[in-house]
PDB file of C-alpha atoms in Angstrom:
ATOM      1  CA  MET A1484     -89.954-106.235 -92.945  1.00  0.00           C
ATOM      2  CA  GLY A1485     -90.978-109.592 -94.342  1.00  0.00           C
ATOM      3  CA  PHE A1486     -88.448-111.837 -95.986  1.00  0.00           C
ATOM      4  CA  SER A1487     -90.723-114.686 -97.029  1.00  0.00           C
ATOM      5  CA  TYR A1488     -91.159-113.361-100.578  1.00  0.00           C
ATOM      6  CA  LEU A1489     -87.381-113.518-101.071  1.00  0.00           C
ATOM      7  CA  MET A1490     -86.967-117.144-100.137  1.00  0.00           C
ATOM      8  CA  PRO A1491     -86.083-119.628-102.812  1.00  0.00           C
ATOM      9  CA  SER A1492     -87.693-123.027-102.935  1.00  0.00           C
ATOM     10  CA  VAL A1493     -86.018-125.627-100.781  1.00  0.00           C
ATOM     11  CA  ARG A1494     -85.600-129.293-101.595  1.00  0.00           C
ATOM     12  CA  ALA A1495     -87.162-131.895 -99.363  1.00  0.00           C
ATOM     13  CA  VAL A1496     -88.025-135.548 -99.476  1.00  0.00           C
ATOM     14  CA  LEU A1497     -91.473-136.946 -98.794  1.00  0.00           C
ATOM     15  CA  THR A1498     -91.359-139.217 -95.762  1.00  0.00           C
ATOM     16  CA  ARG A1499     -94.558-141.038 -96.646  1.00  0.00           C
ATOM     17  CA  ASP A1500     -96.858-141.600 -99.574  1.00  0.00           C
ATOM     18  CA  VAL A1501     -99.283-138.729-100.121  1.00  0.00           C
ATOM     19  CA  ASP A1502    -102.578-138.794-101.950  1.00  0.00           C
ATOM     20  CA  GLY A1503    -102.123-135.104-102.585  1.00  0.00           C
ATOM     21  CA  VAL A1504    -101.732-132.061-100.384  1.00  0.00           C
ATOM     22  CA  ASP A1505    -103.410-128.721-101.022  1.00  0.00           C
ATOM     23  CA  LEU A1506    -102.007-125.913 -98.893  1.00  0.00           C
ATOM     24  CA  GLY A1507    -103.571-123.068-100.844  1.00  0.00           C
ATOM     25  CA  ILE A1508    -100.283-121.624-102.103  1.00  0.00           C
ATOM     26  CA  ILE A1509     -99.018-124.920-103.382  1.00  0.00           C
ATOM     27  CA  SER A1510    -100.443-128.314-104.164  1.00  0.00           C
ATOM     28  CA  ILE A1511     -98.543-131.544-104.174  1.00  0.00           C
ATOM     29  CA  ALA A1512     -99.860-134.202-106.523  1.00  0.00           C
ATOM     30  CA  PRO A1513    -100.024-137.789-105.335  1.00  0.00           C
ATOM     31  CA  ALA A1514     -96.461-138.954-104.728  1.00  0.00           C
ATOM     32  CA  LYS A1515     -94.542-141.803-103.156  1.00  0.00           C
ATOM     33  CA  ALA A1516     -92.345-141.639-100.067  1.00  0.00           C
ATOM     34  CA  GLY A1517     -88.807-140.806-101.124  1.00  0.00           C
ATOM     35  CA  SER A1518     -89.895-138.386-103.850  1.00  0.00           C
ATOM     36  CA  VAL A1519     -87.934-135.130-103.868  1.00  0.00           C
ATOM     37  CA  ILE A1520     -89.991-131.938-103.954  1.00  0.00           C
ATOM     38  CA  ASN A1521     -89.212-128.212-104.110  1.00  0.00           C
ATOM     39  CA  ALA A1522     -91.360-125.908-102.017  1.00  0.00           C
ATOM     40  CA  PRO A1523     -91.205-122.492-100.345  1.00  0.00           C
ATOM     41  CA  PRO A1524     -89.805-122.635 -96.788  1.00  0.00           C
ATOM     42  CA  ASN A1525     -93.116-121.721 -95.119  1.00  0.00           C
ATOM     43  CA  VAL A1526     -94.856-124.581 -96.951  1.00  0.00           C
ATOM     44  CA  LEU A1527     -92.067-127.014 -96.100  1.00  0.00           C
ATOM     45  CA  GLU A1528     -92.316-126.060 -92.454  1.00  0.00           C
ATOM     46  CA  VAL A1529     -95.973-127.127 -92.455  1.00  0.00           C
ATOM     47  CA  LEU A1530     -95.146-130.372 -94.270  1.00  0.00           C
ATOM     48  CA  ILE A1531     -92.301-131.172 -91.869  1.00  0.00           C
ATOM     49  CA  LYS A1532     -94.509-130.476 -88.828  1.00  0.00           C
ATOM     50  CA  ARG A1533     -97.162-132.796 -90.301  1.00  0.00           C
ATOM     51  CA  GLY A1534     -94.543-135.512 -90.762  1.00  0.00           C
ATOM     52  CA  VAL A1535     -95.034-135.526 -94.519  1.00  0.00           C
ATOM     53  CA  ALA A1536     -91.582-134.243 -95.537  1.00  0.00           C
ATOM     54  CA  SER A1537     -88.041-133.815 -94.307  1.00  0.00           C
ATOM     55  CA  LEU A1538     -85.101-131.794 -95.571  1.00  0.00           C
ATOM     56  CA  LEU A1539     -82.652-133.811 -97.597  1.00  0.00           C
ATOM     57  CA  ASP A1540     -79.836-134.946 -95.322  1.00  0.00           C
ATOM     58  CA  GLU A1541     -77.239-132.997 -97.322  1.00  0.00           C
ATOM     59  CA  ASP A1542     -79.297-129.792 -96.921  1.00  0.00           C
ATOM     60  CA  LYS A1543     -79.722-130.036 -93.149  1.00  0.00           C
ATOM     61  CA  ILE A1544     -77.679-127.717 -90.985  1.00  0.00           C
ATOM     62  CA  GLY A1545     -76.848-129.192 -87.614  1.00  0.00           C
ATOM     63  CA  SER A1546     -75.822-127.583 -84.377  1.00  0.00           C
ATOM     64  CA  GLU A1547     -72.177-128.467 -85.055  1.00  0.00           C
ATOM     65  CA  GLU A1548     -72.258-126.520 -88.333  1.00  0.00           C
ATOM     66  CA  ILE A1549     -73.670-123.447 -86.610  1.00  0.00           C
ATOM     67  CA  LEU A1550     -71.060-123.653 -83.829  1.00  0.00           C
ATOM     68  CA  LYS A1551     -68.320-124.001 -86.480  1.00  0.00           C
ATOM     69  CA  ARG A1552     -69.620-120.844 -88.213  1.00  0.00           C
ATOM     70  CA  VAL A1553     -69.693-118.953 -84.889  1.00  0.00           C
ATOM     71  CA  TRP A1554     -66.118-120.055 -84.216  1.00  0.00           C
ATOM     72  CA  LEU A1555     -64.969-118.964 -87.698  1.00  0.00           C
ATOM     73  CA  GLU A1556     -66.659-115.550 -87.337  1.00  0.00           C
ATOM     74  CA  ASN A1557     -65.025-115.068 -83.926  1.00  0.00           C
ATOM     75  CA  ARG A1558     -61.588-115.997 -85.292  1.00  0.00           C
ATOM     76  CA  ALA A1559     -61.600-112.995 -87.619  1.00  0.00           C
ATOM     77  CA  PRO A1560     -63.431-110.201 -85.749  1.00  0.00           C
ATOM     78  CA  SER A1561     -63.128-107.639 -88.558  1.00  0.00           C
ATOM     79  CA  GLU A1562     -63.784-110.018 -91.470  1.00  0.00           C
ATOM     80  CA  LEU A1563     -67.162-111.277 -92.574  1.00  0.00           C
ATOM     81  CA  ARG A1564     -67.106-114.907 -93.690  1.00  0.00           C
ATOM     82  CA  GLU A1565     -69.227-116.119 -96.582  1.00  0.00           C
ATOM     83  CA  LEU A1566     -72.411-118.008 -95.759  1.00  0.00           C
ATOM     84  CA  PRO A1567     -74.555-119.876 -98.287  1.00  0.00           C
ATOM     85  CA  ARG A1568     -77.462-117.701 -99.452  1.00  0.00           C
ATOM     86  CA  ASP A1569     -80.041-120.056 -97.959  1.00  0.00           C
ATOM     87  CA  PHE A1570     -78.150-120.848 -94.733  1.00  0.00           C
ATOM     88  CA  TYR A1571     -80.684-119.388 -92.291  1.00  0.00           C
ATOM     89  CA  VAL A1572     -83.624-120.889 -94.197  1.00  0.00           C
ATOM     90  CA  ARG A1573     -82.140-124.380 -94.097  1.00  0.00           C
ATOM     91  CA  ALA A1574     -81.042-123.928 -90.470  1.00  0.00           C
ATOM     92  CA  ARG A1575     -84.572-122.951 -89.398  1.00  0.00           C
ATOM     93  CA  LEU A1576     -86.093-125.865 -91.295  1.00  0.00           C
ATOM     94  CA  SER A1577     -83.505-128.237 -89.823  1.00  0.00           C
ATOM     95  CA  MET A1578     -84.741-127.558 -86.310  1.00  0.00           C
ATOM     96  CA  VAL A1579     -88.460-128.013 -87.090  1.00  0.00           C
ATOM     97  CA  GLY A1580     -89.830-131.060 -85.335  1.00  0.00           C
ATOM     98  CA  GLY A1581     -86.989-131.432 -82.846  1.00  0.00           C
ATOM     99  CA  ASP A1582     -87.557-131.826 -79.129  1.00  0.00           C
ATOM    100  CA  GLN A1583     -88.087-128.612 -77.157  1.00  0.00           C
ATOM    101  CA  ARG A1584     -84.724-128.615 -75.378  1.00  0.00           C
ATOM    102  CA  SER A1585     -82.634-129.213 -78.493  1.00  0.00           C
ATOM    103  CA  VAL A1586     -84.661-126.660 -80.495  1.00  0.00           C
ATOM    104  CA  ARG A1587     -84.089-124.051 -77.776  1.00  0.00           C
ATOM    105  CA  ILE A1588     -80.315-124.685 -77.744  1.00  0.00           C
ATOM    106  CA  TYR A1589     -80.190-124.741 -81.537  1.00  0.00           C
ATOM    107  CA  ALA A1590     -82.142-121.458 -81.746  1.00  0.00           C
ATOM    108  CA  GLN A1591     -79.753-119.818 -79.256  1.00  0.00           C
ATOM    109  CA  GLN A1592     -76.771-120.886 -81.365  1.00  0.00           C
ATOM    110  CA  LEU A1593     -78.400-119.614 -84.543  1.00  0.00           C
ATOM    111  CA  ARG A1594     -79.238-116.301 -82.834  1.00  0.00           C
ATOM    112  CA  GLU A1595     -75.623-115.985 -81.654  1.00  0.00           C
ATOM    113  CA  LEU A1596     -74.392-116.444 -85.229  1.00  0.00           C
ATOM    114  CA  ALA A1597     -76.925-113.980 -86.640  1.00  0.00           C
ATOM    115  CA  GLN A1598     -76.069-111.354 -83.989  1.00  0.00           C
ATOM    116  CA  LEU A1599     -72.347-111.785 -84.525  1.00  0.00           C
ATOM    117  CA  ARG A1600     -72.745-111.336 -88.273  1.00  0.00           C
ATOM    118  CA  LEU A1601     -75.158-108.425 -87.833  1.00  0.00           C
ATOM    119  CA  ARG A1602     -72.604-106.634 -85.640  1.00  0.00           C
ATOM    120  CA  LYS A1603     -69.950-107.080 -88.340  1.00  0.00           C
ATOM    121  CA  ILE A1604     -72.300-105.998 -91.137  1.00  0.00           C
ATOM    122  CA  LEU A1605     -73.350-102.850 -89.265  1.00  0.00           C
ATOM    123  CA  THR A1606     -69.733-101.974 -88.475  1.00  0.00           C
ATOM    124  CA  LEU A1607     -68.707-102.412 -92.111  1.00  0.00           C
ATOM    125  CA  LEU A1608     -71.654-100.262 -93.270  1.00  0.00           C
ATOM    126  CA  ALA A1609     -70.897 -97.566 -90.682  1.00  0.00           C
ATOM    127  CA  VAL A1610     -67.310 -97.332 -91.894  1.00  0.00           C
ATOM    128  CA  ASN A1611     -68.205 -97.487 -95.573  1.00  0.00           C
ATOM    129  CA  PRO A1612     -71.887 -97.440 -96.609  1.00  0.00           C
ATOM    130  CA  GLY A1613     -70.759 -97.833-100.220  1.00  0.00           C
ATOM    131  CA  ILE A1614     -69.788-101.424 -99.427  1.00  0.00           C
ATOM    132  CA  ALA A1615     -73.478-102.230 -99.927  1.00  0.00           C
ATOM    133  CA  ASP A1616     -72.822-101.852-103.677  1.00  0.00           C
ATOM    134  CA  SER A1617     -69.867-104.258-103.664  1.00  0.00           C
ATOM    135  CA  ARG A1618     -70.598-107.657-105.199  1.00  0.00           C
ATOM    136  CA  ASP A1619     -67.700-109.148-103.174  1.00  0.00           C
ATOM    137  CA  PHE A1620     -69.431-108.016 -99.974  1.00  0.00           C
ATOM    138  CA  LEU A1621     -72.944-109.032-101.057  1.00  0.00           C
ATOM    139  CA  ASP A1622     -71.750-112.498-102.111  1.00  0.00           C
ATOM    140  CA  LYS A1623     -70.845-113.222 -98.473  1.00  0.00           C
ATOM    141  CA  LEU A1624     -74.382-112.552 -97.260  1.00  0.00           C
ATOM    142  CA  THR A1625     -77.460-114.673 -96.862  1.00  0.00           C
ATOM    143  CA  ILE A1626     -80.692-113.621 -98.572  1.00  0.00           C
ATOM    144  CA  GLU A1627     -81.973-112.055 -95.343  1.00  0.00           C
ATOM    145  CA  GLU A1628     -78.715-110.221 -94.669  1.00  0.00           C
ATOM    146  CA  GLU A1629     -78.558-108.816 -98.193  1.00  0.00           C
ATOM    147  CA  GLU A1630     -82.115-107.505 -97.932  1.00  0.00           C
ATOM    148  CA  LEU A1631     -81.269-105.876 -94.608  1.00  0.00           C
ATOM    149  CA  VAL A1632     -78.140-104.258 -96.085  1.00  0.00           C
ATOM    150  CA  LYS A1633     -80.063-102.922 -99.076  1.00  0.00           C
ATOM    151  CA  SER A1634     -82.689-101.403 -96.807  1.00  0.00           C
ATOM    152  CA  ILE A1635     -80.407 -99.795 -94.198  1.00  0.00           C
ATOM    153  CA  ALA A1636     -77.411 -98.679 -96.300  1.00  0.00           C
ATOM    154  CA  PRO A1637     -79.304 -95.642 -97.711  1.00  0.00           C
ATOM    155  CA  ILE A1638     -80.384 -94.665 -94.186  1.00  0.00           C
ATOM    156  CA  ILE A1639     -76.790 -94.883 -92.951  1.00  0.00           C
ATOM    157  CA  ARG A1640     -75.575 -92.812 -95.929  1.00  0.00           C
ATOM    158  CA  GLU A1641     -78.267 -90.201 -95.248  1.00  0.00           C
ATOM    159  CA  PHE A1642     -77.393 -90.091 -91.555  1.00  0.00           C
ATOM    160  CA  LEU A1643     -73.663 -89.646 -92.205  1.00  0.00           C
ATOM    161  CA  ASN A1644     -74.330 -86.950 -94.807  1.00  0.00           C
ATOM    162  CA  ALA A1645     -76.653 -85.100 -92.412  1.00  0.00           C
ATOM    163  CA  VAL A1646     -74.072 -85.236 -89.632  1.00  0.00           C
ATOM    164  CA  VAL A1647     -71.400 -83.634 -91.805  1.00  0.00           C
ATOM    165  CA  GLY A1648     -73.851 -81.231 -93.445  1.00  0.00           C
ATOM    166  CA  LEU A1649     -74.002 -82.772 -96.926  1.00  0.00           C
ATOM    167  CA  GLN A1650     -77.364 -83.263 -98.549  1.00  0.00           C
TER     168      GLN A1650
END
């Protein structure tokens, strides 16, 4: 399942003057360092790796933020905390260009958070697949999590109905 088509544009700042960048999907006209741009995450990743752009400081998600979210999720084992819709996107982009060791640690922390939330989401869906239709529930999810819920909730419903003999 690909999530890239779901991703909203992300803000970034150009770190140097550009004469223009053509990446096929998107073109950036000549612009000065410090200019704010909006681009899809996959395009921004390329620009960040090339040293042309950086996430805005206020949009970066650091290791401390991820650890805080893990701690909050662990504090309430049966409750799913709300995450910003673009949390994982910004977290992934925040680690682009870091040194290997810090990226590895950061990725492990992000994986821990995603697995912890996935466990909660699956438990909630197993208990009540209808929760996938609840706006209160969906508002707590990231874009990726919501897409996952929408794709597996019908399968869980079908499974539970088959087990009890309802079709």
